[in-house]
mmCIF file of N, CA and C in Angstrom:
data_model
loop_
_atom_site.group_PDB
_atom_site.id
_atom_site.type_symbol
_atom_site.label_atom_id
_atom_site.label_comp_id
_atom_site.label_asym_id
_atom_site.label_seq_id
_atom_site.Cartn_x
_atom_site.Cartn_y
_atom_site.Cartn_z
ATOM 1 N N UNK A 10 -17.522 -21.863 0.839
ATOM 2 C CA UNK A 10 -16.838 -20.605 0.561
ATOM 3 C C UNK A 10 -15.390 -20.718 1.013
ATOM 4 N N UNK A 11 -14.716 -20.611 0.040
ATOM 5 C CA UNK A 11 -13.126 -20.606 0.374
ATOM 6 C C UNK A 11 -12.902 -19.222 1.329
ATOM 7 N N UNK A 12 -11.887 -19.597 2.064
ATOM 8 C CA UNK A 12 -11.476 -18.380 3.301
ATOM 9 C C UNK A 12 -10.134 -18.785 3.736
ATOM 10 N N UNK A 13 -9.310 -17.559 3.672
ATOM 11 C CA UNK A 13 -7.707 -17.813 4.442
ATOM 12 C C UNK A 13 -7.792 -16.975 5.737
ATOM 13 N N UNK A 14 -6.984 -17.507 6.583
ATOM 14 C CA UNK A 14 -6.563 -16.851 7.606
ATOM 15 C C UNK A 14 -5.232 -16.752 7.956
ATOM 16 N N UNK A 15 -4.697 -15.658 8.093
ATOM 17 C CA UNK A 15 -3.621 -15.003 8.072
ATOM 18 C C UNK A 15 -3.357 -15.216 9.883
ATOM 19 N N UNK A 16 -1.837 -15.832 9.945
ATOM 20 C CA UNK A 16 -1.306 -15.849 11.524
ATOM 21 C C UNK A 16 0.353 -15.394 11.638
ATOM 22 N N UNK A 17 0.604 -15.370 12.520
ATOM 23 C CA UNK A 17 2.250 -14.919 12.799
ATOM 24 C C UNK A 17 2.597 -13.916 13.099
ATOM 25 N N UNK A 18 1.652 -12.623 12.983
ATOM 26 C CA UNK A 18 1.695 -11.385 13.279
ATOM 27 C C UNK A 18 2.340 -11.136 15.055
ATOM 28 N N UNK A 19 2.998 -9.901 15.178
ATOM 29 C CA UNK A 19 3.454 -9.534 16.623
ATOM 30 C C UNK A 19 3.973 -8.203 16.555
ATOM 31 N N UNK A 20 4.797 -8.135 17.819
ATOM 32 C CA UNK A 20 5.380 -7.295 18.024
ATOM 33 C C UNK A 20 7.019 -7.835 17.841
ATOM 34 N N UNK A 21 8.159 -7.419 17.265
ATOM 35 C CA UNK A 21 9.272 -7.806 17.571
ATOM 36 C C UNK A 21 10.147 -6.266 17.102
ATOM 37 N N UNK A 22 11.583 -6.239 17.809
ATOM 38 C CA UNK A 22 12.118 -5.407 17.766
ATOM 39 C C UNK A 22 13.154 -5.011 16.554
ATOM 40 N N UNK A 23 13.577 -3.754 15.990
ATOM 41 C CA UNK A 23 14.106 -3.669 15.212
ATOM 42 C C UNK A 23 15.031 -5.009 14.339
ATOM 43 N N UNK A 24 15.299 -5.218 13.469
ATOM 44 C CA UNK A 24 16.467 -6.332 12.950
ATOM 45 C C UNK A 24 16.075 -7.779 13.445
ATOM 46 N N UNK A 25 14.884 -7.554 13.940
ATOM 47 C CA UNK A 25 14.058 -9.092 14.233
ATOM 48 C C UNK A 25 13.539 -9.778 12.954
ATOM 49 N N UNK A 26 12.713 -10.955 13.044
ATOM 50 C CA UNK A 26 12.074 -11.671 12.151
ATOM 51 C C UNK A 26 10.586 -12.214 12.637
ATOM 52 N N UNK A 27 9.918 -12.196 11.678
ATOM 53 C CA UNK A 27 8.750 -12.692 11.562
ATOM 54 C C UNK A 27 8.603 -13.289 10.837
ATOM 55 N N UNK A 28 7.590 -14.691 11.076
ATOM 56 C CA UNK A 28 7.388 -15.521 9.729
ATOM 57 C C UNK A 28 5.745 -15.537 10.063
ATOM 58 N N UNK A 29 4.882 -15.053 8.591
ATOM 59 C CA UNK A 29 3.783 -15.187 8.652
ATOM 60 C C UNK A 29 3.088 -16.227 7.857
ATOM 61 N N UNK A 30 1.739 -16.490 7.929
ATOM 62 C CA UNK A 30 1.392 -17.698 7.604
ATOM 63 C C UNK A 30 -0.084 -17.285 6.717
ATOM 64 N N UNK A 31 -0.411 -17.978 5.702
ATOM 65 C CA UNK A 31 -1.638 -17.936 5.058
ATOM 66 C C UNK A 31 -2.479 -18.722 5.119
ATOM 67 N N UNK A 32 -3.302 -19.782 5.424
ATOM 68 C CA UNK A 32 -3.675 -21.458 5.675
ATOM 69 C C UNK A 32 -5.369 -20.669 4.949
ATOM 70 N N UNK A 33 -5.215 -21.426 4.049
ATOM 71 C CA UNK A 33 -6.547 -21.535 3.399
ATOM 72 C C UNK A 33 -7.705 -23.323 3.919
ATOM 73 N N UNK A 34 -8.638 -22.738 3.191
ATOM 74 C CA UNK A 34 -9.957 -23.327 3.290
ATOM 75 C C UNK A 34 -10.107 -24.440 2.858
ATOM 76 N N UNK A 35 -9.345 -24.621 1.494
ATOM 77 C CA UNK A 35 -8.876 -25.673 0.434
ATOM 78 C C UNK A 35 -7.456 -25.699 -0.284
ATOM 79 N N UNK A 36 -6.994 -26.648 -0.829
ATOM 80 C CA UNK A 36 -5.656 -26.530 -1.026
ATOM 81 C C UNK A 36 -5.174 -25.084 -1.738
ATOM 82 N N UNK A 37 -3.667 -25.056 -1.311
ATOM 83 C CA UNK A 37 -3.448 -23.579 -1.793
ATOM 84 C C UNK A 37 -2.898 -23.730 -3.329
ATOM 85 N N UNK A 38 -2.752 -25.333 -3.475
ATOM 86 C CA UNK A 38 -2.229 -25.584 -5.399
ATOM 87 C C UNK A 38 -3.522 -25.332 -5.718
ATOM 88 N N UNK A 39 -4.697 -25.063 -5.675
ATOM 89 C CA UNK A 39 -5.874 -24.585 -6.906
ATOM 90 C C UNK A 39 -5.741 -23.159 -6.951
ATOM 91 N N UNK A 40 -4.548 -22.259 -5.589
ATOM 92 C CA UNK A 40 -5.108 -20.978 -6.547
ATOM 93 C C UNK A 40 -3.868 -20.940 -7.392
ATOM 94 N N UNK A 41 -4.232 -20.061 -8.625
ATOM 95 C CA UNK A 41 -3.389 -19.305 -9.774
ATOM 96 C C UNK A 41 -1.990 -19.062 -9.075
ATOM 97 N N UNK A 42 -2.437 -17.772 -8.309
ATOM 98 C CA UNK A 42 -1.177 -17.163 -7.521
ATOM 99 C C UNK A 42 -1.955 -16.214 -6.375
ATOM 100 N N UNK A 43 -1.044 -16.503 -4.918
ATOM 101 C CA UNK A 43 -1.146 -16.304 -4.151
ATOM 102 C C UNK A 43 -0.371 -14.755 -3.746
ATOM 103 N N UNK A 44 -0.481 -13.744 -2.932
ATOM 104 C CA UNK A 44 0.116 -12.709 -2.623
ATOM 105 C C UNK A 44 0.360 -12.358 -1.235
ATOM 106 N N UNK A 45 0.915 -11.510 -0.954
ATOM 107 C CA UNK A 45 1.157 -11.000 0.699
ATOM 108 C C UNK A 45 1.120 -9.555 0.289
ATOM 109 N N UNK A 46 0.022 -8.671 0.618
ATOM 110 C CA UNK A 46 -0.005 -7.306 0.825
ATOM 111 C C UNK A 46 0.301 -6.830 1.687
ATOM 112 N N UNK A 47 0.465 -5.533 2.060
ATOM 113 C CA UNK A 47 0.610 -4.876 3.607
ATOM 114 C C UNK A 47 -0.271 -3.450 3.555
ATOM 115 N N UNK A 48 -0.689 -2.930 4.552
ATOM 116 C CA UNK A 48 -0.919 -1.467 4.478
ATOM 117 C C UNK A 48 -1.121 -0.811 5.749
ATOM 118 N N UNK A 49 -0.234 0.304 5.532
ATOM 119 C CA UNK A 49 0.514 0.865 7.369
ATOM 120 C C UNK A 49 -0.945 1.985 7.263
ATOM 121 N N UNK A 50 -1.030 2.908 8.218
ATOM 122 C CA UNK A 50 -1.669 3.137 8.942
ATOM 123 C C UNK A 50 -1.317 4.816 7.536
ATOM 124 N N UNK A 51 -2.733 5.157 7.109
ATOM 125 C CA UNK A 51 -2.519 6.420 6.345
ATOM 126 C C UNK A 51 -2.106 6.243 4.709
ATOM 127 N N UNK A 52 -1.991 4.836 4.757
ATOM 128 C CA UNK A 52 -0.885 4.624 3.213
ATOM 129 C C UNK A 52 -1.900 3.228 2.859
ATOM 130 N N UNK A 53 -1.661 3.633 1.376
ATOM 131 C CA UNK A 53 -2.183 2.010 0.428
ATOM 132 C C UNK A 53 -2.006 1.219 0.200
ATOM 133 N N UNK A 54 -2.731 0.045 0.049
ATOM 134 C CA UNK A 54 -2.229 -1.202 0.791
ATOM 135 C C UNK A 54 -0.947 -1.535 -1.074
ATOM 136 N N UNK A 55 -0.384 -2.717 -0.617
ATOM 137 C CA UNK A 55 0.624 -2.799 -1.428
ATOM 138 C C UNK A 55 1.166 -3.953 -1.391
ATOM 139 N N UNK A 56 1.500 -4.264 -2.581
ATOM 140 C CA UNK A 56 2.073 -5.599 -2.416
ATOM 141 C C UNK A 56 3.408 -5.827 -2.164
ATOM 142 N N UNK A 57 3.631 -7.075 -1.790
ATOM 143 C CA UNK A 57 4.652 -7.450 -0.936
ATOM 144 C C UNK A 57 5.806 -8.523 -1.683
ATOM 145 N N UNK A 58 4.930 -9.707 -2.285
ATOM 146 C CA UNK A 58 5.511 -10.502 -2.651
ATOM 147 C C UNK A 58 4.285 -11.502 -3.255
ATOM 148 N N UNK A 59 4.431 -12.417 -4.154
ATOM 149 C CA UNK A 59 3.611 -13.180 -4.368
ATOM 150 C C UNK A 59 3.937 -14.687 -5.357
ATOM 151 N N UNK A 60 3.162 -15.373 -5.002
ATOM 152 C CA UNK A 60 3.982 -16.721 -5.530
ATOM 153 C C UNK A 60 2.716 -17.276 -6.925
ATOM 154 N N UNK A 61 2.848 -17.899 -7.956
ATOM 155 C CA UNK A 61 2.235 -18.570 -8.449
ATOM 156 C C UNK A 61 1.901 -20.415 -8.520
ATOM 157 N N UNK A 62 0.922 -20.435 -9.108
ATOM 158 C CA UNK A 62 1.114 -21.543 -8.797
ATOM 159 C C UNK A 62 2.392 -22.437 -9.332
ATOM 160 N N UNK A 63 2.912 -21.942 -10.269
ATOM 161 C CA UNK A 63 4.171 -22.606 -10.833
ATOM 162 C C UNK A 63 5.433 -22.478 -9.822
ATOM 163 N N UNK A 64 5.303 -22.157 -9.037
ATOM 164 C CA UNK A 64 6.063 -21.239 -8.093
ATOM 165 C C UNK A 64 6.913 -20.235 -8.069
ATOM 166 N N UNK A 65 6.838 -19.765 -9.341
ATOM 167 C CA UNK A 65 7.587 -18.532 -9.530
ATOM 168 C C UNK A 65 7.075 -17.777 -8.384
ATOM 169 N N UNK A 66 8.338 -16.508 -8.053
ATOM 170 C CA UNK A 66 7.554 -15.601 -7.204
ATOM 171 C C UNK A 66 8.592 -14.291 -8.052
ATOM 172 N N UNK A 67 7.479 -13.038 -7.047
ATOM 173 C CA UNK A 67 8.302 -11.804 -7.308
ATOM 174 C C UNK A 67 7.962 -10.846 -5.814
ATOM 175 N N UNK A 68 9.062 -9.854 -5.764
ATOM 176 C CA UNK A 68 8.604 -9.570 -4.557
ATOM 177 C C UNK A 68 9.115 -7.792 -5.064
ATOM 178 N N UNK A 69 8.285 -6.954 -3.986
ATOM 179 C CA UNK A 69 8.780 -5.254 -4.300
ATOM 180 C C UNK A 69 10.003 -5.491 -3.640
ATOM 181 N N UNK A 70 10.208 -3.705 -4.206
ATOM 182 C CA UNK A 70 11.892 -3.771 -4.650
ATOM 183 C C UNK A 70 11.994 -3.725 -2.626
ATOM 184 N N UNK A 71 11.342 -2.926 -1.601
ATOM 185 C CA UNK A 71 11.505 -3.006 -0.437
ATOM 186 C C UNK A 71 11.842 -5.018 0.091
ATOM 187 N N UNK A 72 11.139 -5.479 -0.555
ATOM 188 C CA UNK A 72 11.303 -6.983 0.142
ATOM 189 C C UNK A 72 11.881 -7.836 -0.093
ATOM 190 N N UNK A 73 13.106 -7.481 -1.256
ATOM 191 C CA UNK A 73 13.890 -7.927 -2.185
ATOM 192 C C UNK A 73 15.445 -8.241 -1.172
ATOM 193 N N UNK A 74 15.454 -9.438 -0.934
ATOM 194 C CA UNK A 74 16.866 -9.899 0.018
ATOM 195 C C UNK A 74 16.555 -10.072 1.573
ATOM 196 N N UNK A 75 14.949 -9.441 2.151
ATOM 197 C CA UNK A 75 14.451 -9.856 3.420
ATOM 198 C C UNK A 75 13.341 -10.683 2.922
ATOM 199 N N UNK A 76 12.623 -10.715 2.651
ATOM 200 C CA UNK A 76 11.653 -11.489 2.269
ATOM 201 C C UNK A 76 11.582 -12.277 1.729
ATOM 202 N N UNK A 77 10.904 -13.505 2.132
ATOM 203 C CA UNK A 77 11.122 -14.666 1.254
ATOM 204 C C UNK A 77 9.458 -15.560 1.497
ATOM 205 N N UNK A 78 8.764 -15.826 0.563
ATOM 206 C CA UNK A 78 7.570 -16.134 -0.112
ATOM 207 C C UNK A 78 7.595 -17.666 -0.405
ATOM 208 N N UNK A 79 6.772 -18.348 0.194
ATOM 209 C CA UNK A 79 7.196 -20.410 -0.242
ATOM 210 C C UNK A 79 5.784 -20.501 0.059
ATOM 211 N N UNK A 80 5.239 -21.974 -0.313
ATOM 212 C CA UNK A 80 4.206 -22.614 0.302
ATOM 213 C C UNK A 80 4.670 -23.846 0.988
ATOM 214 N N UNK A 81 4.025 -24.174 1.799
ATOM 215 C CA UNK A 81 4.072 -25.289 2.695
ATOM 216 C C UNK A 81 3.197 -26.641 2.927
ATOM 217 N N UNK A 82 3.460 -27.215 2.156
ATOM 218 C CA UNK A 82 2.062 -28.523 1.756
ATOM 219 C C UNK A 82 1.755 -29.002 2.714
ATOM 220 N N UNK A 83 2.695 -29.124 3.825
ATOM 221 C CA UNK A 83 2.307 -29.967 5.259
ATOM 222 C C UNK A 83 1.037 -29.474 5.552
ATOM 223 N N UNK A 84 1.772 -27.801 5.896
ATOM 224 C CA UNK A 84 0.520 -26.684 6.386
ATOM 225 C C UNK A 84 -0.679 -26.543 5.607
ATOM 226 N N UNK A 85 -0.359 -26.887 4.682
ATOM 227 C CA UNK A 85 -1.437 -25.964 3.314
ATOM 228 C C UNK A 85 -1.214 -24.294 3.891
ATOM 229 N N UNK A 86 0.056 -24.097 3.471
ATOM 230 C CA UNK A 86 -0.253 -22.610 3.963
ATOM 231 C C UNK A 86 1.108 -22.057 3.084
ATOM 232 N N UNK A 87 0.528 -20.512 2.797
ATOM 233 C CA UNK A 87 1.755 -19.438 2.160
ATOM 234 C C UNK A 87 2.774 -19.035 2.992
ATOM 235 N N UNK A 88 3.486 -19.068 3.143
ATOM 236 C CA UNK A 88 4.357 -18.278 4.537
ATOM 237 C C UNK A 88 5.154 -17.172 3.764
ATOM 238 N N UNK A 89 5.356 -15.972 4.647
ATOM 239 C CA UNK A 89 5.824 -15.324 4.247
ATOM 240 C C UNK A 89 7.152 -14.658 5.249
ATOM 241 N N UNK A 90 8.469 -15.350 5.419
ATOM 242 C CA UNK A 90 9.644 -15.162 5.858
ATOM 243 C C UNK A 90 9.898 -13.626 5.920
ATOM 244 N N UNK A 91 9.857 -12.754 6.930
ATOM 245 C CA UNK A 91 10.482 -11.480 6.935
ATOM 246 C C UNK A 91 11.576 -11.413 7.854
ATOM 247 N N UNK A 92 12.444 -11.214 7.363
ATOM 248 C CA UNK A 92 14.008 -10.646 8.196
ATOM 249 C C UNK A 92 14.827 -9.012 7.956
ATOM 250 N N UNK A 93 15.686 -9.416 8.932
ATOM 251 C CA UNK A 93 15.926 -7.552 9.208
ATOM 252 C C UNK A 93 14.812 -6.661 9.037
ATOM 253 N N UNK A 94 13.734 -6.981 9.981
ATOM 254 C CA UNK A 94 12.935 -5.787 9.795
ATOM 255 C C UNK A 94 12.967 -4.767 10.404
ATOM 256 N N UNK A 95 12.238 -3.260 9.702
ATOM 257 C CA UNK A 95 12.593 -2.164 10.112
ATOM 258 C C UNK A 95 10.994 -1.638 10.824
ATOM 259 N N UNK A 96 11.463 -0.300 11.199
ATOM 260 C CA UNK A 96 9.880 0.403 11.828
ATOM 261 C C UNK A 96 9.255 0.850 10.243
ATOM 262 N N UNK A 97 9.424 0.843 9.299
ATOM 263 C CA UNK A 97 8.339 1.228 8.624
ATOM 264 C C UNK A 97 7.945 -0.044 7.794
ATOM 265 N N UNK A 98 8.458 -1.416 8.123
ATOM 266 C CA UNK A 98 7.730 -2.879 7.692
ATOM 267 C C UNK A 98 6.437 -2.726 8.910
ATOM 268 N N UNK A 99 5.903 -1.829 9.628
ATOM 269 C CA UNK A 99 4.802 -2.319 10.748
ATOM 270 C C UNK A 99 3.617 -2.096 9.970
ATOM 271 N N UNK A 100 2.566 -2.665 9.718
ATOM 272 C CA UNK A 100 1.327 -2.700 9.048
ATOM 273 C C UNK A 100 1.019 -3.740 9.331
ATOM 274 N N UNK A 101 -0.427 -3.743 8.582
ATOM 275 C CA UNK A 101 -1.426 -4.874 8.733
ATOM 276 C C UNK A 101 -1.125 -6.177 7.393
ATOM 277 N N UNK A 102 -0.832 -7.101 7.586
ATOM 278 C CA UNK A 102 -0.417 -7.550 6.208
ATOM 279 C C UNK A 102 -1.271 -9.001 6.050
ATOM 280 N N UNK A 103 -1.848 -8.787 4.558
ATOM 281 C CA UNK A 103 -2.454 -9.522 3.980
ATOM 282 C C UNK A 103 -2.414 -10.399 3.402
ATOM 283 N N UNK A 104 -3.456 -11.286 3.076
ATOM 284 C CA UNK A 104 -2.965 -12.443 1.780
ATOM 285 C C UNK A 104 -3.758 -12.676 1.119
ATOM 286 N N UNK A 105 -3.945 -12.715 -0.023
ATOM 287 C CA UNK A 105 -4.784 -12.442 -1.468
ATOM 288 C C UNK A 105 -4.416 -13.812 -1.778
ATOM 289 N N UNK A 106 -5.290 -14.396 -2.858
ATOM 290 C CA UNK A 106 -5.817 -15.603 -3.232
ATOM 291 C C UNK A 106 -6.239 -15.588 -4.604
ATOM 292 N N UNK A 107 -5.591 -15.624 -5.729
ATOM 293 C CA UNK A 107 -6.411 -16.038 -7.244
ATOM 294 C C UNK A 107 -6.811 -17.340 -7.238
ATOM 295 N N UNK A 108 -8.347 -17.441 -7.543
ATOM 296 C CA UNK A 108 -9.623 -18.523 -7.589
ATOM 297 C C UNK A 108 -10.234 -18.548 -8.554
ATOM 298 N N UNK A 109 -9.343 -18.547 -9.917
ATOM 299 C CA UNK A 109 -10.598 -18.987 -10.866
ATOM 300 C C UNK A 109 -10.029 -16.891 -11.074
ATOM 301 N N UNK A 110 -11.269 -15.967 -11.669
ATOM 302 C CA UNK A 110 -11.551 -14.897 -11.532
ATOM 303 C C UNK A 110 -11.465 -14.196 -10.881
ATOM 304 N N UNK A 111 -11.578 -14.427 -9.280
ATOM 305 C CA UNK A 111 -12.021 -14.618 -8.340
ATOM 306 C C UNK A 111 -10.984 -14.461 -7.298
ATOM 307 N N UNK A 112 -11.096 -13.041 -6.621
ATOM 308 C CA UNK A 112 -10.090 -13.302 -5.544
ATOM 309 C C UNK A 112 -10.705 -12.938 -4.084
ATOM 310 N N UNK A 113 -9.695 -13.573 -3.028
ATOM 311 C CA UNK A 113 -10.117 -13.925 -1.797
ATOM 312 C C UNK A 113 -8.986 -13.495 -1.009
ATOM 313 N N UNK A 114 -9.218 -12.571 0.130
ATOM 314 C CA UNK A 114 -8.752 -12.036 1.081
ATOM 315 C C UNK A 114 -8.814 -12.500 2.387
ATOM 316 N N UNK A 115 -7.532 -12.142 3.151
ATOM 317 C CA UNK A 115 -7.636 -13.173 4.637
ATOM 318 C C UNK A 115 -8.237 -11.295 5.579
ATOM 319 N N UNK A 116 -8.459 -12.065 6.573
ATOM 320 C CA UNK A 116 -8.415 -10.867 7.771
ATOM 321 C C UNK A 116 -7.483 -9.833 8.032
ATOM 322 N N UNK A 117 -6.454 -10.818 8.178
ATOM 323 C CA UNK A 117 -4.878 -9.451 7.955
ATOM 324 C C UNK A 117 -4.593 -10.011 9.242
ATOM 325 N N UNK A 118 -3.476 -9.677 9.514
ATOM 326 C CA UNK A 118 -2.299 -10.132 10.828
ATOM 327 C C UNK A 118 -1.766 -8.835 11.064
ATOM 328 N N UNK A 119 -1.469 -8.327 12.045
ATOM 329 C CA UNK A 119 -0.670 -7.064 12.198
ATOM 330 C C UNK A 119 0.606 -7.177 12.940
ATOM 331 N N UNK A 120 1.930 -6.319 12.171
ATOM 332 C CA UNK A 120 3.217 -6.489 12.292
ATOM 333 C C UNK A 120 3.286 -5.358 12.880
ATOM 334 N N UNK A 121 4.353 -5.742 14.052
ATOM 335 C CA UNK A 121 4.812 -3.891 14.402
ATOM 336 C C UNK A 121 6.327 -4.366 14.979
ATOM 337 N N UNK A 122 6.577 -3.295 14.393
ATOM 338 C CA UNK A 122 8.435 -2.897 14.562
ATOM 339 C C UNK A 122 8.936 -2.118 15.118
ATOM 340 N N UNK A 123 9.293 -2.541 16.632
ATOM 341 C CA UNK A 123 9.967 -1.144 17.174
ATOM 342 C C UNK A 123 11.375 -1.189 17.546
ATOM 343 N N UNK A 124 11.342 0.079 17.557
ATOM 344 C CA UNK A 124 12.912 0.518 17.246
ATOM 345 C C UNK A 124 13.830 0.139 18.909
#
């Protein structure tokens, strides 16, 4: 059974950075396209950014010039670069997996941003 686990999560202070990590089960070139969701506390989860396997990516209009989405072959892992972050980037943030039909979710990492 394929499984990712999501790492990098913390605490850091306003205009800080976080870089989070996806490391799957099996290589991350078999999935389609890979994603980074988030979802804060009361609100739906949402996407963030996401890469294909071609490596195109796209990211929401919030993550557009902080965020930055790559894979890492060393790692076998998605990373997901966040800079200048604010208090309402704090949520639980995810990483989704296209497998075939078939998608696969990590545990989640949790970000928090204080001011």
């Amino acid at each position: 059974q394929v499984q990712l686990v999501e790492s990098g999560g913390g605490l850091v202070q306003f205009g800080g950075s976080l870089r989070l990590s996806c490391t799957a089960s099996t290589s991350i070139f078999t999935f389609k396209a890979v994603g980074w969701f988030r979802q804060a506390p009361g609100k739906e989860r949402e996407l963030v950014a996401r890469i294909t396997a071609g490596g195109s990516t796209d990211y929401a209009d919030f993550a557009k010039g902080r965020f930055t989405i790559s894979k890492d072959r060393g790692k076998n892992s998605v990373d997901l670069q966040m800079n200048s972050l604010k208090e309402e980037d704090t949520a639980v943030y995810y990483c989704k997996a296209a497998l075939g039909a078939v998608a696969i979710w990590g545990q989640g990492t949790q970000a928090t941003v204080s001011s």
